[in-house]
PDB file of C-alpha atoms and ligand atoms in Angstrom:
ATOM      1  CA  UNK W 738      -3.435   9.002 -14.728  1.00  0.00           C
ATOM      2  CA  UNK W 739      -6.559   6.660 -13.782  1.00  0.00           C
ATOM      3  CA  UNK W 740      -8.343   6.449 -10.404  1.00  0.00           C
ATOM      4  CA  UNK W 741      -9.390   2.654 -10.138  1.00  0.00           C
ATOM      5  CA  UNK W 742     -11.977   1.930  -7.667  1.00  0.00           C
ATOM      6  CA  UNK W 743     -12.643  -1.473  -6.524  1.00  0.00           C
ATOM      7  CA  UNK W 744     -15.636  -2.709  -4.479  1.00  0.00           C
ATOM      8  CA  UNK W 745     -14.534  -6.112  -2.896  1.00  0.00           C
ATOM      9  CA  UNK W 746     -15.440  -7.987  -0.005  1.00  0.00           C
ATOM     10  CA  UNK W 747     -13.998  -6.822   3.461  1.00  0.00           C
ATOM     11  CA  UNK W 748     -12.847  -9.941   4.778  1.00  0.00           C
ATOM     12  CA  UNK W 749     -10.421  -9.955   1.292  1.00  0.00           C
ATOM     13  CA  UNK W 750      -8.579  -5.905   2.616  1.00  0.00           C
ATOM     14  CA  UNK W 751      -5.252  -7.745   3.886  1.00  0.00           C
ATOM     15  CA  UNK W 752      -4.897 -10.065   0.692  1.00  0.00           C
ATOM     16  CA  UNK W 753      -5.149  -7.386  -1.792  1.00  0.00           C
ATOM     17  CA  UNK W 754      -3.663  -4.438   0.043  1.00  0.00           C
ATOM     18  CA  UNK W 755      -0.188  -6.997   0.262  1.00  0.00           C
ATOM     19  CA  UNK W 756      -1.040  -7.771  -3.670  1.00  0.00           C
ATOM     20  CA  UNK W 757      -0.897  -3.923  -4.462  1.00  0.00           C
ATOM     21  CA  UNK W 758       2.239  -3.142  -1.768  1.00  0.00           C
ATOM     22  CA  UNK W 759       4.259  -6.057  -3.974  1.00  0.00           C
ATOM     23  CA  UNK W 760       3.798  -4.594  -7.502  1.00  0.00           C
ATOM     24  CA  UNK W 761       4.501  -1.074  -5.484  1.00  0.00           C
ATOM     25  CA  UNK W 762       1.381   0.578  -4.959  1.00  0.00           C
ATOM     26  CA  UNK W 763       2.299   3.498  -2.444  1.00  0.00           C
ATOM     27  CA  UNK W 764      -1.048   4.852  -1.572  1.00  0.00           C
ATOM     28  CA  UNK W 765      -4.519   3.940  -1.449  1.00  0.00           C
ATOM     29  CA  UNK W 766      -8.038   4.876   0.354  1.00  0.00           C
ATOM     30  CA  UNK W 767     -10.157   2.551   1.664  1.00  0.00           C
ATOM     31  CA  UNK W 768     -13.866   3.013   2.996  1.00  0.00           C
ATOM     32  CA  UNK W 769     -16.812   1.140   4.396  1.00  0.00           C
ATOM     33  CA  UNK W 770     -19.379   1.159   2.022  1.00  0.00           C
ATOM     34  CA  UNK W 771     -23.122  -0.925   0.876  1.00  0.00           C
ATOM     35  CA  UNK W 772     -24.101  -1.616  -2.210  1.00  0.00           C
ATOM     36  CA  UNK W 773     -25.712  -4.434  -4.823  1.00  0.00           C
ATOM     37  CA  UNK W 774     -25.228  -5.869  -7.494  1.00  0.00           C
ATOM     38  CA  UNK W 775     -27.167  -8.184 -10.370  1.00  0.00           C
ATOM     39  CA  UNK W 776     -29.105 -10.027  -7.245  1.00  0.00           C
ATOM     40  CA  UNK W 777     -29.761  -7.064  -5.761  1.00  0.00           C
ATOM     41  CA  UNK W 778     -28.444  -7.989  -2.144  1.00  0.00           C
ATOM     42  CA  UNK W 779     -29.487 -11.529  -0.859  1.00  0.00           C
ATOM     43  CA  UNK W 780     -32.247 -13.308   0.813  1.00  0.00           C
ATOM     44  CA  UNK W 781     -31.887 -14.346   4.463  1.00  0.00           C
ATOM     45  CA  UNK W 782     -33.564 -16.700   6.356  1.00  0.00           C
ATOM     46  CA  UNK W 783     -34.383 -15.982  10.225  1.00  0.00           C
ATOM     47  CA  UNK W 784     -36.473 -17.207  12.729  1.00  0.00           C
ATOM     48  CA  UNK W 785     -38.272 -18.945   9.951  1.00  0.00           C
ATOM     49  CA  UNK W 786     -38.956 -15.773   8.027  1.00  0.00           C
ATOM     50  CA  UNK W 787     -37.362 -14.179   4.878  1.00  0.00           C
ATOM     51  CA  UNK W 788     -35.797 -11.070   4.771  1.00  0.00           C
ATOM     52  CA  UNK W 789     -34.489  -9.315   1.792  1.00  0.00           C
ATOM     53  CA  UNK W 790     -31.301  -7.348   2.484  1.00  0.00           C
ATOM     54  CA  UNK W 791     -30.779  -4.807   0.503  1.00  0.00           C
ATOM     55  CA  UNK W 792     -27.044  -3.208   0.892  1.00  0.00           C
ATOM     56  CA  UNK W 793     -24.654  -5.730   1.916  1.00  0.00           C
ATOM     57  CA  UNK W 794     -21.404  -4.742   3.536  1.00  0.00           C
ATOM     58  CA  UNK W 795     -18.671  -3.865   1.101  1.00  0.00           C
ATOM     59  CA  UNK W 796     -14.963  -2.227   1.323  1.00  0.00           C
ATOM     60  CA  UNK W 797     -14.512   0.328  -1.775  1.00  0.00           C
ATOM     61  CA  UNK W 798     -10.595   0.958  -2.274  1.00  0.00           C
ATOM     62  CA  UNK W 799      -9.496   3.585  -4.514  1.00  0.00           C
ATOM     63  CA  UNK W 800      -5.822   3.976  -6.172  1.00  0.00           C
ATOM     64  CA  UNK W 801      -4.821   6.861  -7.977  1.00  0.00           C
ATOM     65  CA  UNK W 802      -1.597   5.670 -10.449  1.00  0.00           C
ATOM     66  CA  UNK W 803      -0.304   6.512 -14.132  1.00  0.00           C
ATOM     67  CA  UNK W 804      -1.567   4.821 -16.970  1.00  0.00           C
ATOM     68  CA  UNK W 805       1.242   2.435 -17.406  1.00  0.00           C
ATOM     69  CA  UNK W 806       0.146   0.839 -13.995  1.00  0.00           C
ATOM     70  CA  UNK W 807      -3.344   0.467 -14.904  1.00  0.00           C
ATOM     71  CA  UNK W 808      -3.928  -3.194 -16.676  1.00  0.00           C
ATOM     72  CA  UNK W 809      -1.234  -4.849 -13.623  1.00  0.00           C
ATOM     73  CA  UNK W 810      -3.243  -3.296 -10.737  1.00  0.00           C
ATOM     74  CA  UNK W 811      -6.650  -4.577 -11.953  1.00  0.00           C
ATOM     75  CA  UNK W 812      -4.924  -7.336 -12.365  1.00  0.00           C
ATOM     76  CA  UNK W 813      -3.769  -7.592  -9.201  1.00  0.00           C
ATOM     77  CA  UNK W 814      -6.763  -6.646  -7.578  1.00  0.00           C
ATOM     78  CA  UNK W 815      -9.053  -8.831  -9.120  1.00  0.00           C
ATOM     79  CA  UNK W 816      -6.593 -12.103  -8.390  1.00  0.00           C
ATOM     80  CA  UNK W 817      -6.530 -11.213  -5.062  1.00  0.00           C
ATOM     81  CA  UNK W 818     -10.204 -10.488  -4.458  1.00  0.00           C
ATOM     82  CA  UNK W 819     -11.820 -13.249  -6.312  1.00  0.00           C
ATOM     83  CA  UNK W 820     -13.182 -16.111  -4.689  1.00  0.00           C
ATOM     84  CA  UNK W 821     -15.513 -17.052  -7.244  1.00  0.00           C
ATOM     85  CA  UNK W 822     -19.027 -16.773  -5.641  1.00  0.00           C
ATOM     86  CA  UNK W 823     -21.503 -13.948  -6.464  1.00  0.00           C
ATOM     87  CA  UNK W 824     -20.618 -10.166  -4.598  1.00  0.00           C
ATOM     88  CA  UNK W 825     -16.709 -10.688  -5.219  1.00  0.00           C
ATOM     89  CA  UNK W 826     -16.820  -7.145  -6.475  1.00  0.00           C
ATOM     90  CA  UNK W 827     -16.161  -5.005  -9.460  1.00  0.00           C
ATOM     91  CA  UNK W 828     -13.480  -2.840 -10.690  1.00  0.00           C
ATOM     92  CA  UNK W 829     -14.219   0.906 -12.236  1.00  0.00           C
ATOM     93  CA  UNK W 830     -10.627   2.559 -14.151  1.00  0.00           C
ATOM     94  CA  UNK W 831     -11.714   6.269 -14.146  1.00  0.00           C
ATOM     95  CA  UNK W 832      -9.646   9.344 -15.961  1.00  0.00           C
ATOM     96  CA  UNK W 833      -8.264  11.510 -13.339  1.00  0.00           C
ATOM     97  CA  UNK W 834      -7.211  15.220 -14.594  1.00  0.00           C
ATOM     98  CA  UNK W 835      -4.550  16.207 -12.049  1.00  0.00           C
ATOM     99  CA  UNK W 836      -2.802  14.919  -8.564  1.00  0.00           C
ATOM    100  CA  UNK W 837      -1.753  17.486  -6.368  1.00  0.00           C
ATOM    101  CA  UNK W 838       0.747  17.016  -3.158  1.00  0.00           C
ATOM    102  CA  UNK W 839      -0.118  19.442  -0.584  1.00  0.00           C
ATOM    103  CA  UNK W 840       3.148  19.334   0.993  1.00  0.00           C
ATOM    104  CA  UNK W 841       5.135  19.901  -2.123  1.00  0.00           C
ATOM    105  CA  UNK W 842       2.694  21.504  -4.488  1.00  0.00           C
ATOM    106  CA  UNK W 843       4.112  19.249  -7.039  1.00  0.00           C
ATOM    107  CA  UNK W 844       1.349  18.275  -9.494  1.00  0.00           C
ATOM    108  CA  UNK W 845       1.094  15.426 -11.594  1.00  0.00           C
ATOM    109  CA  UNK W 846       2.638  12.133 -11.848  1.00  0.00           C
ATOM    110  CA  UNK W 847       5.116  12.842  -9.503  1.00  0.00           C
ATOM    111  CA  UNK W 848       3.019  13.605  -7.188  1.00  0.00           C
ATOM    112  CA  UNK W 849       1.327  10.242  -6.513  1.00  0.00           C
TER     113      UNK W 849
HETATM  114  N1  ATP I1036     -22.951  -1.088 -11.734  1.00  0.00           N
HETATM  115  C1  ATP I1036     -22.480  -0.837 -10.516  1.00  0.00           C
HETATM  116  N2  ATP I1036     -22.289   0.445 -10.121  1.00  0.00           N
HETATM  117  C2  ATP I1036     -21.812   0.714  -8.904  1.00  0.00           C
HETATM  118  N3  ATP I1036     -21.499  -0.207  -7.995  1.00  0.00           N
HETATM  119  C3  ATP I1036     -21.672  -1.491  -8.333  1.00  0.00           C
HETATM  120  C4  ATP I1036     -22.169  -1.875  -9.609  1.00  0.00           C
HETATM  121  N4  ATP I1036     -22.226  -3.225  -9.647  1.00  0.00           N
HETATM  122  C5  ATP I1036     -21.774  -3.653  -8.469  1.00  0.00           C
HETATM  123  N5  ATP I1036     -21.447  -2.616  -7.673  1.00  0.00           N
HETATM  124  C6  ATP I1036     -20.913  -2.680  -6.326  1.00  0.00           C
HETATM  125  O1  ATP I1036     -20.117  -3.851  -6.231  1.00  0.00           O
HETATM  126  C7  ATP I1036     -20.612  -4.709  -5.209  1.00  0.00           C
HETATM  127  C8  ATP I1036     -20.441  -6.132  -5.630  1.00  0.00           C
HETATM  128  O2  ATP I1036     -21.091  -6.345  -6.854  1.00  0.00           O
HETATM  129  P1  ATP I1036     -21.243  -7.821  -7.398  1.00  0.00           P
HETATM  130  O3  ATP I1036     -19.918  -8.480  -7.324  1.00  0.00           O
HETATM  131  O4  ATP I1036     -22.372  -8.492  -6.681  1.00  0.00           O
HETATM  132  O5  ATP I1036     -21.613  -7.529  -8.924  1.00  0.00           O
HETATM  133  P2  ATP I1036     -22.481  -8.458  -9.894  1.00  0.00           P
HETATM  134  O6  ATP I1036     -22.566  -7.709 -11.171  1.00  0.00           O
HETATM  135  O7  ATP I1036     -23.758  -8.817  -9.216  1.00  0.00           O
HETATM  136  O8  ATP I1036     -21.549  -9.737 -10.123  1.00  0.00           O
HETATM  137  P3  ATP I1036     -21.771 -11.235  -9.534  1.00  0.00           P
HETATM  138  O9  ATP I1036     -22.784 -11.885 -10.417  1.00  0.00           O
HETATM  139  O10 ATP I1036     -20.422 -11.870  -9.607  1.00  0.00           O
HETATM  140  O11 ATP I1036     -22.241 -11.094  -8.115  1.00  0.00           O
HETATM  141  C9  ATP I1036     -22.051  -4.274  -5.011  1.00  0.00           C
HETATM  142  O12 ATP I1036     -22.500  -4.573  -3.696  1.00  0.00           O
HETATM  143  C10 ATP I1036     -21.969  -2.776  -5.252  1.00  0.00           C
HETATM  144  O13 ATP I1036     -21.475  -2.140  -4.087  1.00  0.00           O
HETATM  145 MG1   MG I1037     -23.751  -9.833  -7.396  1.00  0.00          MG
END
């Protein structure tokens, strides 16, 4: 099993949550988060003045599935998050030891 975590843009939730829900994704957690990457956030100009920001708003969604799932969801993810400007995102495919349902106490596979 592989947690994949994906940082994308929040204005891009709707297009990839429907993306996953299609190939049959049947969880997911999503959170507010900040972050930077290679630019390290952007310049903005205001009032005439620049300001450096550092975090910029980001949405990090992370989907627990087996391994034979792994290569479509990235996939999927990064079709439906790309726009093809700077800050789209990234995608991180981590090892996950064991998946526990509380309800059931079933453990592994079949219990994402
Ligand atoms: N190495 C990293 N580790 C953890 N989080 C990262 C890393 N790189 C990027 N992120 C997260 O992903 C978000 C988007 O990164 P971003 O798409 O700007 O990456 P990039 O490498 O700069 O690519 P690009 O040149 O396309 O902008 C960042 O705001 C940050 O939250
Ligand atoms: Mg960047």
């Amino acid at each position: 099993m592989k947690k994949i975590e994906a940082i994308i843009k929040p204005f891009k939730l709707d297009e990839v949550k429907d993306a996953l829900t299609e190939i049959g994704v049947y969880g997911m957690t999503v959170s507010e988060a900040k972050g930077f990457g290679r630019q390290k956030g952007h310049t903005e100009l205001y009032r005439g003045a620049e300001y450096v920001i550092d975090f910029l708003p980001k949405l990090k969604i992370e989907i627990v599935v087996d391994d034979s799932m792994v290569e479509k969801v990235v996939e999927t993810i990064a079709n439906a998050a790309r726009t093809g400007r700077i800050g789209d995102g990234k995608i991180f495919v981590i090892p996950v030891e064991d998946v526990i349902r509380i309800r059931t106490g079933e453990r592994g596979p079949e219990a994402i």
